[in-house]
């Protein structure tokens, strides 16, 4: 297989509602938060792991395009379809399709968002995030048990970058269209968790392919 080029898709992920990508409780020192978001361990700033965006794109594309997923509900491991080609096979069947074509980088807060969130949170004693209380209601008694849940507030922006490896025998346009379709599906649905409760509505803005603007 001969690598012929790389194609770079970049832009900004705008959170239109609060975004929650869960982190580990062990990573935070301040007590009390049962449901922390994931943060960069060095800066403490929230970020969107590349694996979260990649995973959402993949699972949505599988639901639409993978015969195996449609039948079993499991992630596709067929090793033949475009999902497996672009996103990689879960098992050691990569030889036929070659290496995974997509590289999704971690997305970090834009400088503008860092400044805005810092100012907004300072007086409330929060750290680049909001705390939302979700009620778990006991179905018998009707008693509500509020649970504090951390999320990145609506309006936050993250710079994202996706690199595509195009091999000589690849249909570049087919791969590009597939990735664009995946981004469009994430935009239609959600990123992170609790999407059915309104979390994680995102829009991809200022999108470019190799520096040329495009619309999803
Ligand atoms: Zn497959």
Coordinates of N, CA, C and O in Angstrom, one line a residue, residues 62-133:
X62 N -22.1 3.4 11.6 CA -22.4 1.9 11.6 C -23.9 1.6 11.5 O -24.3 0.7 10.8
X63 N -24.6 2.4 12.3 CA -26.1 2.2 12.3 C -26.7 2.3 11.0 O -27.7 1.8 10.6
X64 N -26.1 3.2 10.1 CA -26.7 3.4 8.8 C -26.0 2.5 7.7 O -26.7 2.1 6.8
X65 N -24.8 2.3 7.9 CA -24.1 1.6 6.7 C -23.5 0.2 7.0 O -23.1 -0.4 6.0
X66 N -23.4 -0.2 8.2 CA -22.9 -1.6 8.5 C -24.0 -2.6 8.6 O -24.8 -2.6 9.5
X67 N -23.9 -3.6 7.7 CA -24.9 -4.7 7.7 C -24.8 -5.5 9.0 O -25.8 -5.8 9.6
X68 N -23.6 -5.7 9.5 CA -23.3 -6.4 10.7 C -23.9 -5.7 11.9 O -24.6 -6.3 12.7
X69 N -23.7 -4.4 12.0 CA -24.3 -3.6 13.1 C -25.8 -3.6 13.1 O -26.5 -3.7 14.1
X70 N -26.3 -3.5 11.8 CA -27.8 -3.4 11.7 C -28.4 -4.7 12.2 O -29.5 -4.7 12.8
X71 N -27.7 -5.9 12.0 CA -28.3 -7.1 12.4 C -28.0 -7.4 13.9 O -28.9 -7.8 14.6
X72 N -26.8 -7.1 14.4 CA -26.4 -7.6 15.7 C -26.4 -6.4 16.7 O -26.5 -6.7 17.9
X73 N -26.3 -5.2 16.3 CA -26.2 -4.1 17.2 C -24.8 -3.9 17.7 O -24.5 -2.9 18.4
X74 N -23.9 -4.8 17.3 CA -22.5 -4.7 17.8 C -21.6 -3.8 16.8 O -22.0 -3.7 15.7
X75 N -20.5 -3.3 17.3 CA -19.6 -2.6 16.4 C -19.2 -3.5 15.3 O -19.1 -4.7 15.4
X76 N -19.0 -2.9 14.1 CA -18.7 -3.6 12.9 C -17.2 -4.1 13.0 O -16.3 -3.4 13.3
X77 N -17.0 -5.4 12.6 CA -15.7 -6.0 12.5 C -15.6 -6.8 11.2 O -14.7 -7.6 11.1
X78 N -16.4 -6.4 10.2 CA -16.5 -7.2 9.0 C -15.1 -7.1 8.2 O -14.8 -8.0 7.5
X79 N -14.5 -6.0 8.3 CA -13.2 -5.8 7.6 C -13.4 -5.6 6.1 O -12.4 -5.6 5.3
X80 N -14.7 -5.3 5.7 CA -14.9 -5.1 4.3 C -15.5 -3.7 4.0 O -15.4 -3.1 2.9
X81 N -16.3 -3.2 5.0 CA -17.1 -2.0 4.7 C -16.3 -0.7 4.9 O -15.2 -0.7 5.3
X82 N -16.9 0.4 4.5 CA -16.3 1.7 4.5 C -16.0 2.1 6.0 O -15.0 2.8 6.3
X83 N -16.9 1.7 6.9 CA -16.7 2.0 8.3 C -15.4 1.4 8.8 O -14.5 2.1 9.4
X84 N -15.2 0.1 8.5 CA -14.0 -0.6 8.9 C -12.7 0.0 8.2 O -11.7 0.1 8.8
X85 N -12.9 0.4 6.9 CA -11.8 1.0 6.2 C -11.3 2.3 6.8 O -10.2 2.5 7.1
X86 N -12.3 3.2 7.1 CA -12.0 4.5 7.5 C -11.6 4.5 9.0 O -10.7 5.2 9.4
X87 N -12.4 3.8 9.8 CA -12.3 3.9 11.3 C -11.5 2.8 11.9 O -11.2 2.8 13.1
X88 N -11.1 1.8 11.1 CA -10.3 0.6 11.5 C -11.2 -0.5 12.0 O -12.3 -0.3 12.4
X89 N -10.7 -1.7 11.9 CA -11.4 -2.9 12.4 C -11.0 -3.1 13.9 O -9.9 -2.8 14.2
X90 N -11.9 -3.6 14.7 CA -11.6 -3.8 16.1 C -10.7 -5.0 16.3 O -9.9 -5.0 17.2
X91 N -10.8 -5.9 15.3 CA -10.0 -7.1 15.5 C -8.8 -7.1 14.5 O -8.8 -6.2 13.6
X92 N -7.9 -8.1 14.5 CA -6.8 -8.1 13.7 C -7.1 -8.5 12.3 O -6.7 -9.6 11.8
X93 N -7.9 -7.7 11.6 CA -8.3 -8.1 10.2 C -7.9 -6.9 9.3 O -8.4 -6.8 8.2
X94 N -6.9 -6.1 9.7 CA -6.7 -4.9 9.0 C -5.9 -5.1 7.7 O -5.8 -4.2 6.9
X95 N -5.3 -6.3 7.5 CA -4.4 -6.4 6.4 C -5.0 -6.1 5.1 O -4.4 -5.5 4.2
X96 N -6.3 -6.5 4.9 CA -6.9 -6.4 3.6 C -7.2 -4.9 3.3 O -7.1 -4.4 2.2
X97 N -7.7 -4.2 4.3 CA -8.1 -2.8 4.1 C -7.0 -1.8 4.3 O -7.1 -0.7 4.0
X98 N -5.9 -2.3 4.9 CA -4.8 -1.4 5.2 C -5.1 -0.6 6.5 O -6.0 -0.9 7.2
X99 N -4.2 0.3 6.8 CA -4.3 1.0 8.1 C -5.6 1.9 8.2 O -6.1 2.3 7.2
X100 N -6.0 2.2 9.4 CA -7.1 3.1 9.7 C -6.8 4.4 9.0 O -5.7 4.9 9.0
X101 N -7.8 4.9 8.3 CA -7.6 6.2 7.5 C -7.7 7.4 8.3 O -7.2 8.5 8.0
X102 N -8.5 7.4 9.4 CA -8.8 8.6 10.1 C -8.0 8.8 11.4 O -7.7 7.8 12.1
X103 N -7.6 10.0 11.6 CA -6.9 10.4 12.9 C -7.7 11.5 13.4 O -7.7 12.6 12.8
X104 N -8.3 11.4 14.6 CA -9.0 12.5 15.2 C -8.3 13.0 16.4 O -8.0 12.2 17.4
X105 N -7.9 14.2 16.3 CA -7.1 14.8 17.4 C -8.0 15.2 18.6 O -9.2 15.4 18.4
X106 N -7.4 15.3 19.8 CA -8.1 15.8 20.9 C -8.4 17.3 20.6 O -7.6 18.0 20.0
X107 N -9.6 17.8 21.0 CA -10.0 19.1 20.7 C -9.9 20.0 22.0 O -10.5 19.6 23.0
X108 N -9.2 21.1 21.9 CA -9.0 21.9 23.1 C -9.8 23.2 23.0 O -10.1 23.7 21.9
X109 N -10.1 23.8 24.1 CA -10.9 25.0 24.1 C -10.1 26.1 23.4 O -8.9 26.2 23.4
X110 N -10.9 26.9 22.6 CA -10.2 28.0 21.9 C -9.8 29.0 22.9 O -10.3 29.1 24.1
X111 N -8.8 29.9 22.6 CA -8.3 30.9 23.5 C -9.4 31.8 24.0 O -9.5 32.2 25.2
X112 N -10.3 32.1 23.1 CA -11.5 33.0 23.4 C -12.4 32.3 24.5 O -12.8 32.9 25.4
X113 N -12.6 31.0 24.3 CA -13.4 30.3 25.3 C -12.8 30.2 26.6 O -13.4 30.3 27.7
X114 N -11.5 30.0 26.6 CA -10.7 29.9 27.9 C -10.9 31.2 28.7 O -11.3 31.2 29.9
X115 N -10.8 32.3 28.0 CA -10.9 33.6 28.6 C -12.4 33.8 29.1 O -12.6 34.3 30.3
X116 N -13.3 33.5 28.3 CA -14.8 33.7 28.7 C -15.2 32.8 29.9 O -15.8 33.3 30.8
X117 N -14.8 31.6 29.8 CA -15.2 30.7 30.9 C -14.5 31.0 32.2 O -15.1 30.9 33.3
X118 N -13.3 31.5 32.1 CA -12.5 31.9 33.3 C -13.3 33.1 34.0 O -13.5 33.0 35.2
X119 N -13.6 34.0 33.2 CA -14.4 35.2 33.7 C -15.7 34.8 34.3 O -16.1 35.3 35.4
X120 N -16.4 33.9 33.5 CA -17.8 33.6 34.0 C -17.8 32.8 35.2 O -18.7 32.8 36.1
X121 N -16.8 31.9 35.4 CA -16.8 31.0 36.5 C -16.1 31.5 37.8 O -16.4 31.0 38.9
X122 N -15.3 32.6 37.7 CA -14.5 33.0 38.8 C -15.4 33.3 40.0 O -15.1 32.8 41.1
X123 N -16.4 34.1 39.8 CA -17.2 34.5 41.0 C -18.0 33.3 41.6 O -18.3 33.3 42.8
X124 N -18.3 32.3 40.8 CA -19.1 31.2 41.3 C -18.2 30.1 41.9 O -18.7 29.1 42.4
X125 N -16.9 30.3 41.8 CA -16.0 29.3 42.4 C -15.9 28.0 41.5 O -15.5 27.0 42.0
X126 N -16.3 28.1 40.3 CA -16.2 26.9 39.4 C -15.0 27.1 38.5 O -14.5 28.1 38.3
X127 N -14.7 25.9 37.9 CA -13.5 25.9 37.1 C -13.8 25.5 35.7 O -13.8 24.3 35.4
X128 N -14.1 26.5 34.8 CA -14.3 26.2 33.4 C -15.4 25.2 33.1 O -15.4 24.5 32.2
X129 N -16.4 25.2 34.1 CA -17.5 24.3 33.9 C -18.7 24.7 34.6 O -18.6 25.7 35.4
X130 N -19.9 24.1 34.4 CA -21.0 24.4 35.2 C -21.5 23.2 35.9 O -21.1 22.1 35.5
X131 N -22.2 23.3 37.0 CA -22.7 22.2 37.7 C -24.2 22.2 37.5 O -24.9 23.1 37.8
X132 N -24.7 21.1 37.0 CA -26.2 21.0 36.7 C -26.7 19.9 37.7 O -26.1 18.8 37.8
X133 N -27.8 20.2 38.3 CA -28.4 19.2 39.2 C -29.4 18.4 38.4 O -30.4 18.9 37.9

